[in-house]
XYZ file of C-alpha atoms in Angstrom:
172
model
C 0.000 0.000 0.000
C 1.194 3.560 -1.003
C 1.049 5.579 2.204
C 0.416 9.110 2.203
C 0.823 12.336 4.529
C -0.930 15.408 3.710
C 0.302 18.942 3.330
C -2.679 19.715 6.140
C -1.007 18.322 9.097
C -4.057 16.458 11.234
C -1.813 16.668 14.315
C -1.696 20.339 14.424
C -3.749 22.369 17.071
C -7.404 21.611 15.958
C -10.925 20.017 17.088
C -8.881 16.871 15.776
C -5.984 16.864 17.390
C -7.322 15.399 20.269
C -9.337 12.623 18.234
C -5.690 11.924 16.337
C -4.020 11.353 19.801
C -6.931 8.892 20.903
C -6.532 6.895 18.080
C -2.784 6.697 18.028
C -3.158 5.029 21.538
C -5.655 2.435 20.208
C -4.112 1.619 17.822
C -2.849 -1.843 18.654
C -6.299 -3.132 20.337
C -8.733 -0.803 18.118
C -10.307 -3.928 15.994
C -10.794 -5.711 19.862
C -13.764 -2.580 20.218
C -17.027 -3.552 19.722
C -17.687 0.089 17.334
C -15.161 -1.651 15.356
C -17.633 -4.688 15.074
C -18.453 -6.799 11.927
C -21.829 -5.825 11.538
C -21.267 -2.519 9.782
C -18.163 -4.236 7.607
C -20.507 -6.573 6.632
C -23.195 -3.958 5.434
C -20.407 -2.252 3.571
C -19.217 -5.619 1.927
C -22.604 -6.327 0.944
C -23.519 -3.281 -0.980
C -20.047 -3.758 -2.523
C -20.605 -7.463 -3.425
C -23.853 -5.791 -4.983
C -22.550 -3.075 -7.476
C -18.598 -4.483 -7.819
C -17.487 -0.994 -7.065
C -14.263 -0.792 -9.295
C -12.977 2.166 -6.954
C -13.682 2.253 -2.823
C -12.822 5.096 -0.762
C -13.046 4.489 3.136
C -13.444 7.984 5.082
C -11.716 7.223 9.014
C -10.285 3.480 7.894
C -8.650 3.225 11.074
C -6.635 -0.302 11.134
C -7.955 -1.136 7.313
C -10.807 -3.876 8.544
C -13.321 -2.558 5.933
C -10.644 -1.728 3.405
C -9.371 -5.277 3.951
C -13.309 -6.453 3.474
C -13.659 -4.797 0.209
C -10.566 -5.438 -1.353
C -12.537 -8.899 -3.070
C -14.849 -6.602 -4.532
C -12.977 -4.254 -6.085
C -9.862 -2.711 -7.828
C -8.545 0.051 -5.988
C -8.753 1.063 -2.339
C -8.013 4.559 -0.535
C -8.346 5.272 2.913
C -8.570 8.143 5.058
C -7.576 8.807 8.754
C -6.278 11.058 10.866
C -4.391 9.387 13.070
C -0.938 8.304 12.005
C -0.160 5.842 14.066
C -4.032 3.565 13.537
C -2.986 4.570 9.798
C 0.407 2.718 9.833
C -1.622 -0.100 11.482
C -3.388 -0.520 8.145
C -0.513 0.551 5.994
C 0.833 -2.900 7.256
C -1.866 -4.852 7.807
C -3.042 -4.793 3.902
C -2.287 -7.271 2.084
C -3.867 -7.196 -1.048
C -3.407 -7.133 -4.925
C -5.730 -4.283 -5.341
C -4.008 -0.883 -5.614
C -4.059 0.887 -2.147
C -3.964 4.689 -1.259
C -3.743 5.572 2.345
C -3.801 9.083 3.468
C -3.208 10.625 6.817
C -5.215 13.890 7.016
C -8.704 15.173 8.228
C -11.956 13.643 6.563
C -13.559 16.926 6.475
C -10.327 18.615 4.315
C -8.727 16.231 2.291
C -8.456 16.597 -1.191
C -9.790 14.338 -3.117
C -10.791 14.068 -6.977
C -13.737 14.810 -8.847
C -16.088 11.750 -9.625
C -13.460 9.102 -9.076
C -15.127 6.500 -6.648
C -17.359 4.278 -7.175
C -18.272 3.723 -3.945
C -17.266 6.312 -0.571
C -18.294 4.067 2.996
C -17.469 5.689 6.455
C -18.220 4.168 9.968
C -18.093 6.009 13.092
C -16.084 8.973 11.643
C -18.598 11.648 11.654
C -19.796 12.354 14.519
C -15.982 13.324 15.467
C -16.146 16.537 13.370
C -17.270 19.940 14.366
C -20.954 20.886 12.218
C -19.251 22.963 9.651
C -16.542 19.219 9.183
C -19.659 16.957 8.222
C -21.057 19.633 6.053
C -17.934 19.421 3.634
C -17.444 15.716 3.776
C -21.012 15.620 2.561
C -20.192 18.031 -0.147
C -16.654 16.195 -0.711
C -18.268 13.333 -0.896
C -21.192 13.980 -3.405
C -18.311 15.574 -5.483
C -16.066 12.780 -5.137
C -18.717 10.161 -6.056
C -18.883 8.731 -9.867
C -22.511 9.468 -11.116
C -23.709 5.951 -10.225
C -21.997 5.799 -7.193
C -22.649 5.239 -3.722
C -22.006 6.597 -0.184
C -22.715 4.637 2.983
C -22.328 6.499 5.856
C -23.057 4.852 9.488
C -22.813 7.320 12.691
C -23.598 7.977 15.762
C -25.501 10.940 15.428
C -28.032 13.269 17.108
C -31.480 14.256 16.344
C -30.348 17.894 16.105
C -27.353 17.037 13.950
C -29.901 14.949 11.504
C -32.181 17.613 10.976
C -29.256 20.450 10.779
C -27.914 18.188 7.762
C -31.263 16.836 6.476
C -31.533 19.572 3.480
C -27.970 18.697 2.646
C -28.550 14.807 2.629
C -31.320 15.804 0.225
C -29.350 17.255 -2.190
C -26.695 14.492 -1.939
């Protein structure tokens, strides 16, 4: 896997920084957590087994457990995370013939290209990002999206964040 650090450093002072520090202590027992559990990698893998997405983008991989899931179904794999250290986790636990693009930087700010996946799946990431954070990944990710492609995108989220984003999930 190609591994990748951003020009926006995650680890600088930010709502983030604390989430990045979190993360870069569980790192070696985060895939023992139950919000880490098989039942969303298995939704994910299913709606992948469904459409054969040729290109899978995984916003907050973590270790690479859905990337890993996916890689069957598809051709190429990226994953985003902020944490370094979970990152490098994944960085060497992938092993995989697919072509794999990992990048350490924030969900909500990293740049990524125009209609080039075919399918965008994020678990448990969201909720980690200030309002204004899930209002560009939802615009990053409706850009980033081929025209037939899909997002799945499990959280943890409020009744007041739902209907704060509900004309924005509308337009997605």
């Amino acid at each position: 896997p190609q591994l990748v650090s951003t020009a926006n450093d995650p680890r600088s002072p930010s709502p983030l920084a604390r989430v990045a520090a979190e993360f870069d202590a569980l790192a070696t027992t985060f895939d023992e957590y139950p919000i880490a559990a098989a039942a969303n990698v298995a939704l994910f893998e299913n709606e992948a087994r469904d459409m054969s997405p040729g290109v899978v983008l995984d916003l907050g991989c973590g270790t690479g457990r859905t990337l890993a899931a996916l890689a069957p179904y598809s051709k190429e794999l990226w994953g985003v995370d902020v944490s370094p250290v979970i990152l490098y986790s994944a960085h060497r636990g992938l092993h995989s013939n697919n072509s794999v693009r990992l990048i350490c930087d924030d969900v909500s700010t990293v740049q990524l290209p125009d209609s080039h996946f075919d399918l965008i799946v994020s678990h448990t990431t969201l909720h980690h990002l200030p309002l204004d954070g899930v209002e560009r990944t939802l615009q990053s990710v409706a850009r980033a999206l081929k025209p037939r492609g899909r997002a799945v995108l499990v959280d943890i989220i409020s009744q007041g964040l739902m209907a704060w984003n509900a004309p924005l999930a509308r337009r997605l």
